[in-house]
N, CA, C and O atoms as a GROMACS GRO file, in nm:
protein
  484
    1MET      N    1   7.262  -0.313   5.269
    1MET     CA    2   7.211  -0.199   5.219
    1MET      C    3   7.215  -0.171   5.071
    1MET      O    4   7.338  -0.167   5.058
    2THR      N    5   7.180  -0.154   4.978
    2THR     CA    6   7.175  -0.066   4.839
    2THR      C    7   7.227   0.098   4.859
    2THR      O    8   7.201   0.160   4.962
    3GLU      N    9   7.272   0.132   4.793
    3GLU     CA   10   7.273   0.262   4.746
    3GLU      C   11   7.231   0.285   4.622
    3GLU      O   12   7.253   0.223   4.518
    4ARG      N   13   7.157   0.396   4.646
    4ARG     CA   14   7.094   0.453   4.522
    4ARG      C   15   7.101   0.567   4.454
    4ARG      O   16   7.076   0.660   4.531
    5HIS      N   17   7.129   0.613   4.318
    5HIS     CA   18   7.235   0.708   4.310
    5HIS      C   19   7.112   0.782   4.172
    5HIS      O   20   7.118   0.755   4.052
    6GLU      N   21   7.039   0.850   4.220
    6GLU     CA   22   6.977   0.954   4.140
    6GLU      C   23   7.029   1.045   4.072
    6GLU      O   24   7.070   1.136   4.144
    7VAL      N   25   7.054   1.069   3.922
    7VAL     CA   26   7.032   1.229   3.885
    7VAL      C   27   6.925   1.302   3.845
    7VAL      O   28   6.886   1.263   3.735
    8VAL      N   29   6.872   1.377   3.882
    8VAL     CA   30   6.742   1.455   3.817
    8VAL      C   31   6.775   1.557   3.726
    8VAL      O   32   6.876   1.626   3.740
    9ASN      N   33   6.702   1.571   3.641
    9ASN     CA   34   6.701   1.616   3.523
    9ASN      C   35   6.592   1.756   3.547
    9ASN      O   36   6.474   1.731   3.522
   10LEU      N   37   6.622   1.890   3.588
   10LEU     CA   38   6.506   1.946   3.623
   10LEU      C   39   6.429   2.039   3.512
   10LEU      O   40   6.329   2.104   3.544
   11ALA      N   41   6.480   2.039   3.388
   11ALA     CA   42   6.486   2.059   3.276
   11ALA      C   43   6.352   1.959   3.194
   11ALA      O   44   6.250   1.981   3.130
   12ALA      N   45   6.415   1.864   3.234
   12ALA     CA   46   6.335   1.704   3.206
   12ALA      C   47   6.198   1.716   3.290
   12ALA      O   48   6.086   1.682   3.253
   13LYS      N   49   6.237   1.777   3.419
   13LYS     CA   50   6.092   1.781   3.502
   13LYS      C   51   5.974   1.839   3.487
   13LYS      O   52   5.856   1.807   3.495
   14LEU      N   53   6.049   1.946   3.459
   14LEU     CA   54   5.927   2.081   3.416
   14LEU      C   55   5.877   2.084   3.257
   14LEU      O   56   5.766   2.118   3.218
   15ALA      N   57   5.965   2.050   3.194
   15ALA     CA   58   5.842   1.997   3.082
   15ALA      C   59   5.725   1.848   3.077
   15ALA      O   60   5.637   1.836   2.992
   16GLY      N   61   5.750   1.761   3.174
   16GLY     CA   62   5.692   1.698   3.219
   16GLY      C   63   5.531   1.733   3.227
   16GLY      O   64   5.452   1.640   3.208
   17PHE      N   65   5.479   1.872   3.255
   17PHE     CA   66   5.332   1.937   3.309
   17PHE      C   67   5.358   2.080   3.252
   17PHE      O   68   5.456   2.141   3.209
   18GLU      N   69   5.190   2.110   3.274
   18GLU     CA   70   5.176   2.253   3.189
   18GLU      C   71   5.092   2.346   3.330
   18GLU      O   72   5.054   2.463   3.324
   19ASP      N   73   5.078   2.252   3.450
   19ASP     CA   74   4.979   2.332   3.527
   19ASP      C   75   5.054   2.432   3.632
   19ASP      O   76   5.174   2.424   3.659
   20HIS      N   77   4.980   2.510   3.675
   20HIS     CA   78   5.078   2.629   3.738
   20HIS      C   79   4.997   2.658   3.858
   20HIS      O   80   4.877   2.685   3.868
   21TRP      N   81   5.120   2.641   3.976
   21TRP     CA   82   5.099   2.675   4.114
   21TRP      C   83   5.087   2.542   4.187
   21TRP      O   84   5.054   2.545   4.306
   22SER      N   85   5.113   2.416   4.125
   22SER     CA   86   5.153   2.272   4.155
   22SER      C   87   5.255   2.223   4.162
   22SER      O   88   5.308   2.160   4.070
   23PRO      N   89   5.313   2.246   4.295
   23PRO     CA   90   5.461   2.206   4.322
   23PRO      C   91   5.459   2.060   4.289
   23PRO      O   92   5.358   1.995   4.319
   24LYS      N   93   5.565   2.000   4.228
   24LYS     CA   94   5.614   1.876   4.217
   24LYS      C   95   5.726   1.824   4.252
   24LYS      O   96   5.828   1.875   4.205
   25ILE      N   97   5.737   1.719   4.335
   25ILE     CA   98   5.841   1.681   4.402
   25ILE      C   99   5.893   1.595   4.302
   25ILE      O  100   5.827   1.506   4.249
   26VAL      N  101   6.071   1.636   4.266
   26VAL     CA  102   6.158   1.576   4.235
   26VAL      C  103   6.307   1.474   4.292
   26VAL      O  104   6.395   1.401   4.246
   27ALA      N  105   6.244   1.546   4.455
   27ALA     CA  106   6.374   1.464   4.533
   27ALA      C  107   6.352   1.477   4.653
   27ALA      O  108   6.252   1.545   4.674
   28ALA      N  109   6.424   1.426   4.782
   28ALA     CA  110   6.371   1.466   4.904
   28ALA      C  111   6.500   1.446   4.958
   28ALA      O  112   6.585   1.376   4.903
   29PHE      N  113   6.517   1.509   5.071
   29PHE     CA  114   6.644   1.495   5.128
   29PHE      C  115   6.596   1.573   5.336
   29PHE      O  116   6.520   1.662   5.374
   30ASN      N  117   6.678   1.488   5.402
   30ASN     CA  118   6.641   1.490   5.527
   30ASN      C  119   6.500   1.529   5.592
   30ASN      O  120   6.496   1.580   5.704
   31GLY      N  121   6.427   1.512   5.545
   31GLY     CA  122   6.283   1.500   5.572
   31GLY      C  123   6.243   1.657   5.508
   31GLY      O  124   6.181   1.747   5.565
   32HIS      N  125   6.299   1.657   5.370
   32HIS     CA  126   6.246   1.788   5.338
   32HIS      C  127   6.237   1.740   5.207
   32HIS      O  128   6.306   1.646   5.167
   33ASP      N  129   6.120   1.824   5.109
   33ASP     CA  130   6.115   1.803   4.974
   33ASP      C  131   6.166   1.909   4.910
   33ASP      O  132   6.154   2.027   4.942
   34VAL      N  133   6.235   1.854   4.798
   34VAL     CA  134   6.281   1.950   4.641
   34VAL      C  135   6.146   1.919   4.536
   34VAL      O  136   6.081   1.820   4.503
   35MET      N  137   6.146   2.047   4.508
   35MET     CA  138   6.035   2.062   4.452
   35MET      C  139   6.046   2.142   4.284
   35MET      O  140   6.156   2.196   4.269
   36VAL      N  141   5.958   2.156   4.169
   36VAL     CA  142   5.955   2.217   4.086
   36VAL      C  143   5.818   2.323   4.033
   36VAL      O  144   5.736   2.267   3.960
   37VAL      N  145   5.806   2.398   4.051
   37VAL     CA  146   5.685   2.464   3.979
   37VAL      C  147   5.659   2.515   3.885
   37VAL      O  148   5.735   2.611   3.880
   38LYS      N  149   5.588   2.515   3.789
   38LYS     CA  150   5.544   2.640   3.698
   38LYS      C  151   5.431   2.794   3.765
   38LYS      O  152   5.310   2.793   3.791
   39VAL      N  153   5.507   2.880   3.773
   39VAL     CA  154   5.368   2.956   3.785
   39VAL      C  155   5.385   3.102   3.725
   39VAL      O  156   5.491   3.166   3.722
   40GLU      N  157   5.255   3.143   3.677
   40GLU     CA  158   5.239   3.278   3.617
   40GLU      C  159   5.067   3.336   3.705
   40GLU      O  160   4.972   3.273   3.753
   41GLY      N  161   5.100   3.486   3.690
   41GLY     CA  162   4.973   3.547   3.796
   41GLY      C  163   5.043   3.563   3.894
   41GLY      O  164   5.164   3.571   3.913
   42GLU      N  165   4.918   3.570   3.984
   42GLU     CA  166   4.941   3.617   4.127
   42GLU      C  167   4.887   3.517   4.194
   42GLU      O  168   4.773   3.478   4.171
   43PHE      N  169   4.993   3.444   4.317
   43PHE     CA  170   4.920   3.338   4.388
   43PHE      C  171   4.866   3.433   4.500
   43PHE      O  172   4.863   3.556   4.488
   44THR      N  173   4.811   3.340   4.643
   44THR     CA  174   4.730   3.402   4.740
   44THR      C  175   4.822   3.450   4.820
   44THR      O  176   4.934   3.398   4.817
   45TRP      N  177   4.796   3.556   4.904
   45TRP     CA  178   4.878   3.626   5.021
   45TRP      C  179   4.839   3.507   5.150
   45TRP      O  180   4.729   3.464   5.183
   46HIS      N  181   4.968   3.478   5.201
   46HIS     CA  182   4.980   3.358   5.286
   46HIS      C  183   5.107   3.356   5.352
   46HIS      O  184   5.212   3.413   5.320
   47GLU      N  185   5.079   3.271   5.461
   47GLU     CA  186   5.220   3.279   5.569
   47GLU      C  187   5.252   3.171   5.596
   47GLU      O  188   5.147   3.114   5.566
   48HIS      N  189   5.342   3.064   5.642
   48HIS     CA  190   5.427   2.988   5.684
   48HIS      C  191   5.444   3.015   5.848
   48HIS      O  192   5.516   3.099   5.902
   49ALA      N  193   5.358   2.923   5.909
   49ALA     CA  194   5.398   2.950   6.073
   49ALA      C  195   5.508   2.885   6.148
   49ALA      O  196   5.562   2.918   6.254
   50GLU      N  197   5.531   2.765   6.051
   50GLU     CA  198   5.647   2.656   6.106
   50GLU      C  199   5.785   2.682   6.023
   50GLU      O  200   5.898   2.663   6.069
   51THR      N  201   5.761   2.718   5.920
   51THR     CA  202   5.893   2.716   5.848
   51THR      C  203   5.919   2.827   5.774
   51THR      O  204   5.829   2.910   5.762
   52ASP      N  205   6.078   2.853   5.696
   52ASP     CA  206   6.047   2.969   5.635
   52ASP      C  207   6.058   2.911   5.450
   52ASP      O  208   6.066   2.795   5.408
   53ASP      N  209   6.055   3.019   5.384
   53ASP     CA  210   6.013   2.949   5.236
   53ASP      C  211   6.114   3.004   5.172
   53ASP      O  212   6.133   3.125   5.178
   54PHE      N  213   6.202   2.914   5.096
   54PHE     CA  214   6.293   2.877   4.964
   54PHE      C  215   6.252   2.925   4.842
   54PHE      O  216   6.149   2.865   4.815
   55PHE      N  217   6.276   2.994   4.765
   55PHE     CA  218   6.279   2.994   4.636
   55PHE      C  219   6.392   3.022   4.551
   55PHE      O  220   6.469   3.118   4.564
   56LEU      N  221   6.400   2.922   4.455
   56LEU     CA  222   6.568   2.942   4.335
   56LEU      C  223   6.431   2.990   4.184
   56LEU      O  224   6.325   2.933   4.158
   57VAL      N  225   6.480   3.080   4.136
   57VAL     CA  226   6.445   3.087   3.973
   57VAL      C  227   6.528   2.983   3.914
   57VAL      O  228   6.640   2.936   3.939
   58LEU      N  229   6.460   2.968   3.850
   58LEU     CA  230   6.492   2.873   3.709
   58LEU      C  231   6.470   2.932   3.584
   58LEU      O  232   6.555   2.907   3.498
   59LYS      N  233   6.388   2.995   3.558
   59LYS     CA  234   6.338   3.077   3.437
   59LYS      C  235   6.237   3.163   3.454
   59LYS      O  236   6.136   3.137   3.520
   60GLY      N  237   6.263   3.285   3.385
   60GLY     CA  238   6.158   3.392   3.411
   60GLY      C  239   6.210   3.474   3.520
   60GLY      O  240   6.327   3.502   3.548
   61ARG      N  241   6.091   3.510   3.580
   61ARG     CA  242   6.102   3.620   3.681
   61ARG      C  243   6.009   3.627   3.782
   61ARG      O  244   5.888   3.628   3.758
   62LEU      N  245   6.062   3.632   3.911
   62LEU     CA  246   5.906   3.597   4.026
   62LEU      C  247   5.924   3.693   4.090
   62LEU      O  248   6.036   3.706   4.138
   63VAL      N  249   5.812   3.809   4.120
   63VAL     CA  250   5.833   3.936   4.262
   63VAL      C  251   5.776   3.825   4.379
   63VAL      O  252   5.728   3.712   4.364
   64ILE      N  253   5.798   3.891   4.481
   64ILE     CA  254   5.712   3.838   4.605
   64ILE      C  255   5.716   3.969   4.645
   64ILE      O  256   5.803   4.056   4.646
   65ASP      N  257   5.577   3.961   4.685
   65ASP     CA  258   5.477   4.063   4.775
   65ASP      C  259   5.534   4.088   4.950
   65ASP      O  260   5.498   4.006   5.034
   66LEU      N  261   5.566   4.131   4.964
   66LEU     CA  262   5.562   4.153   5.110
   66LEU      C  263   5.474   4.247   5.170
   66LEU      O  264   5.408   4.322   5.099
   67PRO      N  265   5.462   4.253   5.354
   67PRO     CA  266   5.399   4.345   5.359
   67PRO      C  267   5.450   4.528   5.399
   67PRO      O  268   5.566   4.558   5.429
   68GLU      N  269   5.353   4.614   5.393
   68GLU     CA  270   5.341   4.706   5.398
   68GLU      C  271   5.416   4.745   5.280
   68GLU      O  272   5.521   4.808   5.293
   69GLY      N  273   5.358   4.702   5.132
   69GLY     CA  274   5.428   4.759   4.994
   69GLY      C  275   5.555   4.683   4.942
   69GLY      O  276   5.586   4.647   4.828
   70ALA      N  277   5.603   4.672   5.035
   70ALA     CA  278   5.748   4.602   4.966
   70ALA      C  279   5.763   4.494   4.880
   70ALA      O  280   5.666   4.432   4.834
   71ALA      N  281   5.850   4.474   4.861
   71ALA     CA  282   5.862   4.334   4.774
   71ALA      C  283   6.019   4.335   4.683
   71ALA      O  284   6.099   4.418   4.640
   72VAL      N  285   6.004   4.208   4.688
   72VAL     CA  286   6.151   4.135   4.623
   72VAL      C  287   6.119   4.062   4.454
   72VAL      O  288   6.029   3.980   4.435
   73THR      N  289   6.218   4.115   4.341
   73THR     CA  290   6.234   4.072   4.242
   73THR      C  291   6.355   3.963   4.257
   73THR      O  292   6.445   3.980   4.340
   74LEU      N  293   6.350   3.851   4.169
   74LEU     CA  294   6.425   3.734   4.171
   74LEU      C  295   6.423   3.704   4.024
   74LEU      O  296   6.331   3.664   3.952
   75GLU      N  297   6.535   3.732   4.000
   75GLU     CA  298   6.606   3.714   3.805
   75GLU      C  299   6.629   3.542   3.834
   75GLU      O  300   6.626   3.497   3.949
   76PRO      N  301   6.653   3.444   3.699
   76PRO     CA  302   6.715   3.316   3.711
   76PRO      C  303   6.845   3.316   3.786
   76PRO      O  304   6.940   3.389   3.756
   77GLY      N  305   6.845   3.226   3.892
   77GLY     CA  306   6.967   3.194   3.941
   77GLY      C  307   6.978   3.267   4.092
   77GLY      O  308   7.077   3.249   4.163
   78GLU      N  309   6.900   3.326   4.120
   78GLU     CA  310   6.856   3.414   4.235
   78GLU      C  311   6.799   3.347   4.342
   78GLU      O  312   6.735   3.250   4.302
   79VAL      N  313   6.798   3.357   4.434
   79VAL     CA  314   6.722   3.315   4.553
   79VAL      C  315   6.699   3.392   4.643
   79VAL      O  316   6.769   3.491   4.665
   80PHE      N  317   6.575   3.354   4.724
   80PHE     CA  318   6.506   3.456   4.858
   80PHE      C  319   6.459   3.359   4.902
   80PHE      O  320   6.404   3.282   4.823
   81VAL      N  321   6.463   3.337   5.003
   81VAL     CA  322   6.357   3.276   5.152
   81VAL      C  323   6.295   3.338   5.234
   81VAL      O  324   6.350   3.355   5.343
   82VAL      N  325   6.186   3.384   5.217
   82VAL     CA  326   6.071   3.411   5.355
   82VAL      C  327   6.079   3.383   5.471
   82VAL      O  328   6.059   3.265   5.498
   83PRO      N  329   6.107   3.468   5.571
   83PRO     CA  330   6.114   3.380   5.708
   83PRO      C  331   6.010   3.383   5.742
   83PRO      O  332   5.926   3.463   5.702
   84ARG      N  333   5.990   3.277   5.843
   84ARG     CA  334   5.848   3.178   5.847
   84ARG      C  335   5.761   3.294   5.928
   84ARG      O  336   5.819   3.363   6.010
   85GLY      N  337   5.629   3.311   5.903
   85GLY     CA  338   5.555   3.411   5.982
   85GLY      C  339   5.496   3.503   5.883
   85GLY      O  340   5.382   3.546   5.895
   86VAL      N  341   5.592   3.540   5.763
   86VAL     CA  342   5.558   3.666   5.737
   86VAL      C  343   5.495   3.682   5.627
   86VAL      O  344   5.563   3.669   5.525
   87GLN      N  345   5.361   3.713   5.610
   87GLN     CA  346   5.320   3.733   5.507
   87GLN      C  347   5.371   3.764   5.345
   87GLN      O  348   5.444   3.862   5.330
   88HIS      N  349   5.344   3.706   5.259
   88HIS     CA  350   5.390   3.695   5.131
   88HIS      C  351   5.291   3.672   5.022
   88HIS      O  352   5.175   3.633   5.040
   89ARG      N  353   5.347   3.700   4.908
   89ARG     CA  354   5.212   3.684   4.793
   89ARG      C  355   5.277   3.678   4.640
   89ARG      O  356   5.259   3.771   4.562
   90PRO      N  357   5.369   3.536   4.600
   90PRO     CA  358   5.483   3.539   4.486
   90PRO      C  359   5.365   3.509   4.384
   90PRO      O  360   5.273   3.427   4.384
   91ARG      N  361   5.420   3.643   4.269
   91ARG     CA  362   5.349   3.689   4.134
   91ARG      C  363   5.506   3.648   4.035
   91ARG      O  364   5.628   3.637   4.048
   92ALA      N  365   5.374   3.637   3.918
   92ALA     CA  366   5.492   3.627   3.799
   92ALA      C  367   5.418   3.694   3.666
   92ALA      O  368   5.344   3.614   3.608
   93GLU      N  369   5.422   3.769   3.633
   93GLU     CA  370   5.390   3.831   3.484
   93GLU      C  371   5.391   3.736   3.351
   93GLU      O  372   5.316   3.736   3.253
   94GLU      N  373   5.512   3.649   3.386
   94GLU     CA  374   5.526   3.539   3.232
   94GLU      C  375   5.528   3.407   3.317
   94GLU      O  376   5.525   3.387   3.438
   95GLU      N  377   5.533   3.348   3.237
   95GLU     CA  378   5.557   3.173   3.308
   95GLU      C  379   5.719   3.155   3.372
   95GLU      O  380   5.822   3.200   3.322
   96THR      N  381   5.711   3.103   3.453
   96THR     CA  382   5.817   3.105   3.573
   96THR      C  383   5.830   3.013   3.616
   96THR      O  384   5.744   2.948   3.675
   97HIS      N  385   5.950   2.982   3.594
   97HIS     CA  386   6.004   2.824   3.661
   97HIS      C  387   6.065   2.816   3.766
   97HIS      O  388   6.155   2.899   3.757
   98LEU      N  389   6.074   2.747   3.895
   98LEU     CA  390   6.098   2.781   4.054
   98LEU      C  391   6.148   2.620   4.074
   98LEU      O  392   6.108   2.517   4.019
   99LEU      N  393   6.256   2.645   4.179
   99LEU     CA  394   6.266   2.485   4.255
   99LEU      C  395   6.247   2.568   4.414
   99LEU      O  396   6.282   2.679   4.456
  100LEU      N  397   6.178   2.458   4.472
  100LEU     CA  398   6.156   2.532   4.609
  100LEU      C  399   6.167   2.372   4.720
  100LEU      O  400   6.137   2.256   4.692
  101ILE      N  401   6.230   2.438   4.865
  101ILE     CA  402   6.266   2.337   4.925
  101ILE      C  403   6.182   2.363   5.041
  101ILE      O  404   6.168   2.476   5.088
  102GLU      N  405   6.138   2.282   5.078
  102GLU     CA  406   6.051   2.253   5.226
  102GLU      C  407   6.077   2.137   5.313
  102GLU      O  408   6.151   2.047   5.274
  103PRO      N  409   6.014   2.133   5.439
  103PRO     CA  410   6.020   2.034   5.510
  103PRO      C  411   5.886   1.924   5.435
  103PRO      O  412   5.795   1.987   5.382
  104ALA      N  413   5.877   1.801   5.432
  104ALA     CA  414   5.817   1.739   5.341
  104ALA      C  415   5.636   1.751   5.443
  104ALA      O  416   5.629   1.737   5.565
  105GLY      N  417   5.534   1.774   5.364
  105GLY     CA  418   5.392   1.775   5.423
  105GLY      C  419   5.400   1.948   5.427
  105GLY      O  420   5.306   2.001   5.486
  106THR      N  421   5.446   1.989   5.401
  106THR     CA  422   5.418   2.164   5.435
  106THR      C  423   5.316   2.225   5.325
  106THR      O  424   5.361   2.218   5.211
  107PRO      N  425   5.200   2.279   5.334
  107PRO     CA  426   5.117   2.345   5.250
  107PRO      C  427   5.194   2.450   5.197
  107PRO      O  428   5.282   2.517   5.251
  108ASN      N  429   5.127   2.457   5.037
  108ASN     CA  430   5.185   2.584   4.988
  108ASN      C  431   5.126   2.724   5.019
  108ASN      O  432   5.174   2.832   4.985
  109THR      N  433   5.000   2.700   5.099
  109THR     CA  434   4.920   2.807   5.094
  109THR      C  435   4.937   2.830   5.258
  109THR      O  436   4.872   2.923   5.304
  110GLY      N  437   4.998   2.773   5.326
  110GLY     CA  438   5.006   2.738   5.459
  110GLY      C  439   4.852   2.653   5.531
  110GLY      O  440   4.799   2.612   5.635
  111ASP      N  441   4.844   2.660   5.457
  111ASP     CA  442   4.678   2.637   5.507
  111ASP      C  443   4.660   2.465   5.446
  111ASP      O  444   4.631   2.451   5.328
  112PRO      N  445   4.675   2.370   5.514
  112PRO     CA  446   4.597   2.250   5.447
  112PRO      C  447   4.471   2.189   5.389
  112PRO      O  448   4.442   2.083   5.333
  113ALA      N  449   4.412   2.292   5.425
  113ALA     CA  450   4.255   2.289   5.375
  113ALA      C  451   4.258   2.343   5.248
  113ALA      O  452   4.175   2.290   5.174
  114THR      N  453   4.336   2.443   5.188
  114THR     CA  454   4.368   2.547   5.043
  114THR      C  455   4.474   2.467   5.014
  114THR      O  456   4.506   2.521   4.909
  115ALA      N  457   4.543   2.390   5.026
  115ALA     CA  458   4.714   2.347   4.998
  115ALA      C  459   4.651   2.276   4.828
  115ALA      O  460   4.546   2.212   4.826
  116ALA      N  461   4.740   2.303   4.685
  116ALA     CA  462   4.724   2.240   4.652
  116ALA      C  463   4.858   2.089   4.681
  116ALA      O  464   4.966   2.082   4.741
  117PRO      N  465   4.771   1.986   4.599
  117PRO     CA  466   4.839   1.856   4.620
  117PRO      C  467   4.974   1.837   4.566
  117PRO      O  468   4.988   1.915   4.472
  118LYS      N  469   5.048   1.787   4.579
  118LYS     CA  470   5.184   1.788   4.556
  118LYS      C  471   5.234   1.638   4.497
  118LYS      O  472   5.256   1.544   4.574
  119ASP      N  473   5.247   1.630   4.372
  119ASP     CA  474   5.278   1.502   4.317
  119ASP      C  475   5.397   1.460   4.321
  119ASP      O  476   5.477   1.552   4.338
  120ARG      N  477   5.456   1.330   4.309
  120ARG     CA  478   5.629   1.334   4.295
  120ARG      C  479   5.573   1.249   4.166
  120ARG      O  480   5.490   1.166   4.130
  121ILE      N  481   5.710   1.354   4.113
  121ILE     CA  482   5.721   1.286   3.938
  121ILE      C  483   5.894   1.253   3.948
  121ILE      O  484   5.954   1.205   3.852
   0.00000   0.00000   0.00000
């Protein structure tokens, strides 16, 4: 059996694309995708019935709107987990870079019909 050791440089991966709201898979572990994504503007309100939604801000500022007018603001280095089944809408006034972790194949909108494809980079 061959062991494979690979260091992933997140800044280099983020420098390799410009599109927003299109997660890029940079690693995988235990059936989960580790992704980077650039976001700006508002995403759609959505929920994930089967899984929590993990957000780590690498650069910029992310606001996650929650039900009943609640919102969480994340700065670089901060993590927030939206529990499964909770409606939420991420938004960013300036380009923001995120690290996302979720079970492989999870659609970013919660609905496979409207989800962005996830490329491996």
